[in-house]
Amino acid sequence: MSQPAPLPDAPTALDERSGAAPAQPREQPLAQPLERSLEAGGYSFVVVASRLPVDRAEGPDGETEWRASPGGLVAALEPIVREAGGAWVGWPGDAGDAPEPFDSSGMHLVGVGLSAAEVRDFYEGFCNATLWPLYHDVIAPPQFRRPWWDAYVRVNRRFAQAAAAQAAPGATVWVHDYQLQLVPGMLRALRADVRIGFFNHIPFPGYEIFAQLPWRRQIVTGLLGADLLGFQRQGDTANFLRACRRAAGLTTRGSRVRVPDSVPAVADHPGPARHQWESDGGGSREVRAAAFPISIDSASYEALASRDDVRARAREIREALGQPSLVLLGVDRLDYTKGILHRLTAYGEVLDEGRLGVPEAVLVLVASPSRERVEQYRLLRDEVEVTVGRINGKHAELGNPPVHYLHQSYPREEMAALYLAADVMLVTSLRDGMNLVAKEYVACRADETGALVLSEFTGAADELSGAFLVNPHDIEGLKDTIVRAAAVSPAEARRRMRSMRRRVREHDVAYWAASFLRALEKSPEQAPAPAR
Ligand code: F6P
């Protein structure tokens, strides 16, 4: 196959990121006090996310270059921040000092620097070796290390301070994802005048799993600094409300949590003992939690997939694959949550049993590099590559391997061409907050052909009822579903695809953002602005 050219930038919903380059350590003391700041910035809308919408990289002559980092979260938020003329607080994606704030495409970008030690302890450690596996149903064992937690507190404080410095009096601040769960509480302690929203892009685990976290109470009370908490699915919301009751001893009513003023908002502040929270007789606030399933800019994918060059590229891809009658496609970050090995096992057995075979069928497996310095990711890569080698070794004919494995990242155009070239899209996540790749595939299939095999453990499964839903742990079921999807009649494919396309078109990313921000505006209370 003539392989698509690798992309320097991050792709579509994959949001591929590389490890960080070493730089001078620059630590701040953990016990640095969080004093209430009366200084306000000039932005009435501020987004706080672990990464900026652009990544800092080294250009060919060693100079600093800023490259667009499209990713799901970035693609979702960029138009909203731009339209509001807002500020975006985030990490530039490498180790080193923060750049000076700068303006780009109508946004004010404010970098938060991480030292090499913080990249290791905060990003690779607490975010991606503690929280990520814990929140994804302990598919990999989470590691609980106290220095990692200390780094998490310290870095969250830095983000909160940067956001506080940008927000105008009474501003709306929207904080994103599991990397920044302490920011709402820390920000409230600094700036009680701002309205704070938080959206969790990944699942929120059941309490029996969440309870393993030694810092569960601090995480819950940190999140409760927000006025509105958004989750992908109803189930995530219910899990969070249960954690409020069990880990923090708080009272919930429907989707609301009552938070007494005595509950410490700042993770390393001791606060009163838990049993005193409810009995202190002081004031309280109400925080709302609800599901807001995230989506994609479906119109832009549809437009991309209708371009002549993209359609020509899709034809070229099929040709390069040897004009098979069936192209199966998998597109993920190389992550153990994505069920890549389950997919390969099922496909390998389908080939073993002769239910599909080369040269008629091929699987294109795009697994983009991700978090490559975290051990579990390195182990997974080895296992995937051994498995692909084994399947190809057993079933390939000269020039016709059954698996085309691409450990690379691609631009949106190439992804749209791959989506157009694929008869069956395989999304087999063992746990996934949403899975935007499933929605991208649907958005590109304007002619209503193609089939989506979709794990029921994705947020997307709640919305895309036209998919062939599957439990990826059930290898026999997965095999049958792949074969069934491959043989779907054109009429049934059209019926399924039409309903999915309607959903993705009507509930696009603009709908997601607008519904969250509308609900935030109506959230229970707005504290008075600070005296100036
Ligand atoms: O979906 C969770 C998430 O952390 C997103 O915020 C990000 O787009 C993606 O995974 C990739 O993560 P990382 O920033 O670790 O590369």
XYZ file of C-alpha atoms and ligand atoms in Angstrom:
548
model
C 0.000 0.000 0.000
C 1.282 3.495 -0.682
C 1.113 4.935 2.795
C -0.379 8.341 3.485
C 2.268 10.927 4.341
C 2.777 11.302 8.086
C 1.490 14.480 9.645
C 3.521 16.769 11.838
C 0.454 18.089 13.635
C -2.070 16.302 15.790
C -4.958 14.621 13.968
C -8.727 14.960 14.245
C -10.240 13.333 17.297
C -7.101 11.370 18.060
C -5.279 14.284 19.587
C -1.912 12.606 19.324
C 0.774 14.013 21.566
C 4.391 13.155 22.008
C 6.483 12.977 25.172
C 8.155 16.078 26.476
C 11.679 17.283 25.882
C 13.805 17.724 28.991
C 14.219 21.208 30.364
C 15.393 22.905 33.531
C 13.354 21.847 36.576
C 11.385 24.744 37.979
C 9.479 23.724 41.065
C 7.188 25.842 43.206
C 6.715 24.971 46.861
C 3.642 22.797 47.432
C 2.538 24.804 50.432
C 2.400 28.059 48.515
C -0.662 29.879 49.944
C -3.697 30.431 47.769
C -4.591 33.957 48.729
C -7.796 35.511 47.520
C -6.867 37.816 44.686
C -8.836 40.935 44.001
C -6.988 41.540 40.758
C -9.169 40.815 37.766
C -8.162 40.356 34.141
C -9.944 41.567 31.059
C -11.576 38.446 29.594
C -15.236 37.704 30.169
C -14.843 34.138 28.781
C -11.889 31.967 29.735
C -11.267 28.331 28.800
C -8.862 26.334 30.961
C -7.680 23.040 29.430
C -4.614 20.951 30.008
C -3.255 21.922 26.589
C -3.265 25.101 24.510
C -4.865 24.878 21.044
C -1.331 25.146 19.640
C 1.736 23.072 20.486
C 5.197 24.527 20.874
C 7.661 22.737 18.611
C 11.126 23.257 17.247
C 11.298 24.395 13.630
C 13.904 23.171 11.101
C 16.364 25.922 12.125
C 15.888 25.367 15.843
C 13.455 28.261 16.202
C 10.188 27.967 18.178
C 7.178 27.139 16.017
C 3.523 27.006 17.028
C 1.563 24.245 15.319
C -2.183 23.850 15.360
C -3.245 21.011 17.636
C -6.722 20.185 16.293
C -7.813 17.239 18.553
C -11.368 16.653 19.725
C -11.273 19.047 22.650
C -9.507 21.790 20.709
C -11.733 21.500 17.644
C -14.744 21.688 19.930
C -13.697 24.760 21.823
C -11.711 26.861 19.400
C -14.643 28.436 17.499
C -16.394 29.264 20.757
C -13.366 30.967 22.323
C -12.646 32.797 19.080
C -16.211 34.068 18.747
C -16.235 35.280 22.338
C -12.806 36.918 21.926
C -11.874 34.885 24.992
C -8.709 33.689 26.666
C -7.391 30.099 26.666
C -5.174 28.913 29.503
C -3.189 25.718 28.824
C 0.123 23.883 28.719
C 2.183 24.296 25.513
C 2.896 20.532 25.423
C 6.619 20.436 26.280
C 8.773 20.996 29.340
C 10.026 24.477 30.050
C 8.954 27.942 30.997
C 5.623 29.298 29.870
C 5.769 31.562 26.832
C 4.563 35.134 27.204
C 0.795 35.313 26.558
C 0.066 35.963 22.885
C -2.905 36.469 20.598
C -3.697 33.975 17.854
C -6.776 33.735 15.563
C -8.868 35.956 17.810
C -7.922 34.140 21.038
C -5.684 35.260 23.877
C -3.395 32.290 24.620
C -1.906 31.999 28.078
C 0.685 29.241 28.530
C 1.206 27.418 31.819
C 4.753 26.041 32.032
C 5.622 22.599 33.410
C 9.118 21.585 34.442
C 10.516 18.252 33.256
C 9.834 16.853 36.734
C 6.227 18.047 36.521
C 5.771 16.515 33.093
C 6.902 13.250 34.692
C 4.933 13.505 37.969
C 1.857 15.469 36.908
C 1.272 14.582 33.236
C 2.781 11.101 32.857
C 2.293 10.227 36.529
C -0.875 11.391 38.245
C -2.866 12.227 35.078
C -1.944 9.268 32.909
C -0.776 6.509 35.248
C -3.193 7.199 38.151
C -6.371 8.954 36.998
C -6.548 7.694 33.401
C -6.527 3.951 34.267
C -8.669 4.512 37.389
C -11.342 6.428 35.464
C -11.302 3.813 32.683
C -12.427 0.958 34.923
C -8.878 -0.058 35.977
C -8.222 -1.720 32.598
C -4.579 -1.130 33.568
C -3.624 -0.978 37.256
C -3.547 2.621 38.531
C -0.495 3.656 40.509
C -0.946 5.767 43.627
C 2.178 7.791 44.418
C 2.217 10.665 46.877
C 4.785 12.824 45.017
C 2.564 12.585 41.916
C -0.396 13.862 43.914
C 1.740 16.735 45.234
C 2.630 17.661 41.650
C -1.071 17.476 40.668
C -1.996 19.927 43.442
C 0.862 22.254 42.532
C 0.126 22.281 38.789
C -3.634 22.673 39.303
C -2.888 25.679 41.495
C -0.775 27.212 38.739
C -3.626 26.787 36.248
C -6.115 28.307 38.727
C -3.869 31.312 39.295
C -3.389 31.842 35.557
C -7.163 31.658 34.996
C -7.858 34.027 37.886
C -5.456 36.544 36.378
C -7.287 36.515 33.013
C -10.934 36.546 34.119
C -12.773 39.860 34.145
C -15.130 40.597 37.088
C -18.109 38.223 36.822
C -16.495 36.304 33.922
C -17.420 32.776 32.840
C -14.548 30.307 33.231
C -14.880 26.856 31.647
C -12.442 24.256 33.013
C -11.855 20.973 31.154
C -11.059 17.396 31.984
C -9.498 15.093 34.547
C -6.121 16.812 34.510
C -7.637 19.892 36.205
C -10.193 18.637 38.721
C -8.865 20.811 41.557
C -8.997 24.016 39.521
C -12.699 24.819 40.171
C -12.222 24.882 43.961
C -8.904 26.739 43.788
C -10.314 29.289 41.377
C -13.375 29.879 43.562
C -11.048 30.520 46.501
C -9.229 33.136 44.438
C -12.146 34.676 42.578
C -15.549 34.090 44.159
C -17.055 36.468 41.601
C -16.607 34.268 38.515
C -19.033 31.668 37.201
C -17.261 28.335 36.889
C -18.172 25.413 34.624
C -16.323 22.096 34.458
C -16.611 19.408 31.775
C -15.162 15.917 32.205
C -14.240 14.459 28.805
C -13.550 10.943 30.094
C -15.775 8.575 32.099
C -16.362 9.122 35.798
C -15.971 5.684 37.413
C -18.335 3.797 39.680
C -17.791 4.471 43.370
C -16.254 1.073 44.163
C -13.451 1.990 41.754
C -13.223 5.709 42.555
C -13.011 4.858 46.261
C -9.535 3.370 45.707
C -8.145 6.862 45.179
C -6.429 8.011 48.376
C -7.352 11.628 47.512
C -11.000 10.953 46.564
C -12.441 13.544 48.959
C -10.123 16.296 47.700
C -11.027 15.509 44.076
C -14.751 15.665 44.807
C -14.549 18.902 46.779
C -12.193 20.431 44.192
C -14.738 19.714 41.446
C -17.522 21.142 43.580
C -15.918 24.569 43.321
C -17.766 24.730 39.970
C -21.342 25.976 39.543
C -22.089 23.348 36.892
C -20.368 20.005 36.262
C -20.825 18.351 32.874
C -20.268 14.664 32.083
C -20.532 12.628 28.887
C -23.220 10.159 30.005
C -25.985 9.947 32.585
C -24.092 7.064 34.175
C -21.019 9.251 34.732
C -23.202 11.891 36.382
C -24.803 9.317 38.669
C -21.358 7.977 39.602
C -20.175 11.474 40.491
C -23.264 12.223 42.608
C -22.692 8.979 44.484
C -19.057 9.965 45.075
C -20.299 13.263 46.554
C -22.412 11.317 49.035
C -19.933 8.574 49.843
C -16.522 10.259 49.647
C -17.525 13.689 50.921
C -20.639 12.938 52.987
C -22.691 15.537 51.101
C -26.399 15.596 50.418
C -27.673 15.338 46.834
C -31.168 16.062 45.544
C -31.766 14.947 41.947
C -28.889 16.438 39.989
C -27.958 18.960 42.696
C -25.376 18.767 45.466
C -25.565 20.974 48.533
C -22.089 22.213 49.436
C -21.765 23.828 52.879
C -19.415 26.826 52.968
C -17.268 24.925 55.481
C -16.231 22.343 52.841
C -12.636 23.191 51.926
C -12.353 24.131 48.279
C -8.575 23.814 48.194
C -7.097 20.340 48.193
C -4.253 20.832 50.647
C -6.294 22.944 53.078
C -7.225 20.703 56.025
C -10.704 22.263 56.581
C -13.020 20.971 59.303
C -13.488 17.254 59.894
C -16.065 15.744 57.532
C -18.692 15.202 60.221
C -18.622 18.924 60.984
C -19.503 19.951 57.431
C -23.169 19.285 57.693
C -23.537 20.556 61.236
C -21.674 23.830 61.089
C -24.855 25.838 60.584
C -23.165 28.150 58.045
C -24.265 28.977 54.501
C -24.159 26.656 51.524
C -24.279 26.633 47.731
C -25.895 24.278 45.264
C -23.899 22.696 42.459
C -25.560 21.005 39.496
C -24.238 17.932 37.655
C -25.654 16.789 34.297
C -24.814 14.928 31.072
C -23.800 16.932 27.972
C -22.531 14.446 25.332
C -19.769 16.113 23.326
C -19.746 16.017 19.533
C -17.848 17.106 16.429
C -18.153 19.885 13.873
C -20.138 17.555 11.627
C -20.708 20.103 8.834
C -16.967 20.593 8.411
C -16.400 16.810 8.133
C -19.206 16.496 5.642
C -17.717 19.355 3.596
C -14.272 17.776 3.747
C -15.561 14.398 2.615
C -17.319 15.960 -0.363
C -14.138 17.600 -1.707
C -12.920 16.188 -5.022
C -9.338 15.771 -3.827
C -10.460 13.879 -0.717
C -12.725 11.595 -2.736
C -9.924 10.953 -5.205
C -7.609 10.127 -2.321
C -10.172 7.636 -0.980
C -10.147 5.858 -4.349
C -6.355 5.917 -4.344
C -6.292 4.292 -0.891
C -8.517 1.430 -2.049
C -6.326 0.975 -5.084
C -3.192 0.946 -2.937
C -4.824 -1.742 -0.797
C -5.282 -3.910 -3.913
C -8.976 -3.122 -4.584
C -10.307 -5.450 -1.862
C -14.052 -5.936 -1.674
C -14.036 -5.200 2.071
C -12.022 -2.515 3.874
C -12.241 -2.573 7.664
C -10.832 0.442 9.519
C -9.725 1.123 13.089
C -8.557 4.597 14.137
C -7.375 5.306 17.683
C -4.646 6.763 19.802
C -2.527 3.767 20.752
C -4.203 3.397 24.153
C -5.184 0.316 26.168
C -8.691 1.735 26.623
C -9.393 1.350 22.895
C -9.617 -2.441 22.774
C -7.134 -2.706 19.898
C -5.948 -6.170 20.974
C -9.552 -7.414 21.286
C -10.194 -6.159 17.743
C -7.090 -7.886 16.430
C -7.916 -11.124 18.232
C -11.414 -11.181 16.748
C -10.191 -10.345 13.252
C -7.384 -12.924 13.468
C -9.876 -15.646 14.442
C -12.291 -14.641 11.675
C -9.387 -15.129 9.255
C -8.398 -18.434 10.930
C -11.944 -19.686 10.457
C -12.028 -18.610 6.810
C -15.067 -16.369 7.375
C -13.060 -13.510 5.821
C -9.746 -13.716 3.997
C -7.145 -11.947 1.867
C -7.100 -10.530 -0.715
C -10.851 -9.751 -0.458
C -10.699 -8.293 3.060
C -8.160 -5.974 4.655
C -7.969 -4.195 7.990
C -6.355 -0.757 8.115
C -5.266 -0.085 11.675
C -4.294 3.515 12.392
C -2.859 3.662 15.924
C -1.368 7.070 16.505
C 1.487 7.498 18.993
C 0.377 8.625 22.441
C 1.927 9.072 25.923
C 4.929 7.093 24.811
C 6.922 7.480 28.002
C 4.211 5.878 30.163
C 5.036 2.200 30.730
C 1.587 0.752 29.976
C 1.609 2.482 26.589
C 5.020 1.061 25.743
C 3.894 -2.435 26.726
C 0.728 -2.117 24.654
C 2.649 -0.996 21.593
C 4.882 -4.066 21.803
C 1.883 -6.347 22.168
C -0.034 -4.761 19.279
C 2.989 -4.985 17.002
C 3.647 -8.625 17.882
C -0.026 -9.468 17.287
C -0.151 -7.658 13.930
C 3.044 -9.476 12.910
C 1.576 -12.815 13.916
C -1.659 -12.295 11.949
C 0.207 -11.047 8.890
C 2.757 -13.846 9.163
C 0.002 -16.426 9.157
C -2.416 -15.000 6.600
C -0.560 -12.671 4.222
C -0.077 -13.395 0.544
C 2.798 -11.651 -1.187
C 1.715 -8.017 -1.574
C -1.508 -8.648 0.362
C -1.179 -8.448 4.146
C -4.508 -8.750 6.022
C -3.509 -5.913 8.410
C -2.065 -2.553 7.342
C -0.723 -1.129 10.594
C 0.074 2.598 10.696
C 1.671 3.928 13.883
C 1.348 7.504 12.657
C -0.864 10.560 12.816
C -2.663 12.081 9.852
C -4.284 15.387 8.930
C -8.043 15.731 8.783
C -8.062 15.398 4.968
C -6.337 12.017 5.078
C -8.636 10.836 7.863
C -11.704 11.848 5.861
C -10.330 9.918 2.858
C -9.764 6.842 5.056
C -13.320 7.115 6.425
C -14.627 7.283 2.840
C -12.522 4.291 1.824
C -13.747 2.076 4.690
C -16.757 -0.221 4.385
C -16.796 -1.067 8.081
C -15.484 1.110 10.904
C -14.428 -0.781 14.041
C -14.640 1.067 17.384
C -14.012 -1.510 20.108
C -13.117 0.589 23.174
C -13.223 -1.171 26.535
C -14.166 2.187 28.041
C -14.391 5.562 26.292
C -15.879 8.872 27.440
C -17.420 9.533 24.002
C -15.307 8.362 20.992
C -15.449 11.108 18.418
C -13.912 8.910 15.702
C -17.260 7.079 15.482
C -19.012 10.401 14.885
C -16.401 11.525 12.336
C -16.960 8.337 10.322
C -20.714 8.872 10.302
C -20.383 12.562 9.355
C -18.246 11.634 6.318
C -20.675 8.998 4.921
C -22.976 11.371 3.026
C -24.044 8.621 0.596
C -25.409 6.616 3.553
C -23.227 3.592 2.883
C -20.853 1.940 5.345
C -21.342 0.292 8.726
C -20.188 1.182 12.213
C -19.305 -1.541 14.723
C -19.394 0.275 18.054
C -18.548 -0.784 21.575
C -21.385 -0.367 24.016
C -18.800 0.990 26.483
C -18.423 4.275 24.591
C -20.445 7.415 25.226
C -21.279 7.402 21.511
C -23.230 4.149 21.967
C -25.935 6.095 23.849
C -26.543 8.208 20.762
C -25.712 6.091 17.694
C -28.425 3.475 17.797
C -27.869 2.678 14.108
C -24.482 1.153 14.914
C -23.802 -2.570 15.307
C -23.360 -2.464 19.082
C -20.935 -4.921 20.570
C -19.344 -6.009 23.850
C -15.643 -6.118 22.874
C -14.843 -8.548 25.712
C -17.114 -11.089 24.043
C -14.749 -12.196 21.269
C -17.281 -14.607 19.711
C -19.887 -11.819 19.673
C -17.370 -9.378 18.220
C -16.435 -11.846 15.452
C -20.095 -12.433 14.547
C -20.789 -8.693 14.559
C -17.838 -7.905 12.282
C -18.998 -10.559 9.808
C -22.605 -9.337 10.044
C -21.633 -5.683 9.500
C -19.451 -6.703 6.531
C -22.442 -8.422 4.924
C -25.117 -5.818 5.692
C -27.536 -5.186 2.836
C -27.405 -1.736 1.190
C -30.958 -1.012 2.374
C -30.211 -1.836 5.997
C -26.910 0.069 5.886
C -28.749 3.123 4.564
C -31.422 2.947 7.268
C -28.820 2.663 10.015
C -26.507 5.331 8.617
C -29.357 7.778 8.012
C -30.443 7.708 11.651
C -26.871 8.110 12.901
C -26.190 10.976 10.514
C -29.305 12.797 11.653
C -28.154 12.564 15.255
C -24.609 13.748 14.527
C -25.836 16.597 12.338
C -28.373 17.880 14.863
C -26.257 17.348 17.953
C -22.977 18.796 16.777
C -20.266 20.465 18.786
C -21.905 23.886 18.624
C -25.051 22.350 20.131
C -22.951 20.763 22.904
C -21.167 23.989 23.826
C -24.299 26.120 23.624
C -26.309 23.772 25.820
C -23.563 23.607 28.443
C -23.040 27.374 28.506
C -26.787 28.054 28.636
C -27.131 25.727 31.610
C -24.114 27.358 33.265
C -25.669 30.779 32.849
C -28.774 29.528 34.650
C -26.779 27.771 37.367
C -27.993 28.269 40.884
C -26.029 31.130 42.286
C -23.752 33.908 41.276
C -21.671 35.191 44.141
C -21.309 38.955 44.471
C -18.343 40.581 42.730
C -15.401 41.295 44.995
C -15.007 44.791 46.432
C -12.354 46.665 44.427
O -9.931 12.747 26.060
C -9.037 12.923 27.064
C -7.767 13.607 26.618
O -6.904 13.901 27.667
C -8.023 14.893 25.912
O -8.033 15.982 26.785
C -6.924 14.911 24.918
O -7.455 15.469 23.767
C -6.565 13.445 24.650
O -7.066 12.739 25.738
C -5.083 13.201 24.445
O -4.410 13.307 25.661
P -2.953 13.877 25.884
O -3.115 15.335 26.192
O -2.427 13.103 27.026
O -2.183 13.660 24.649
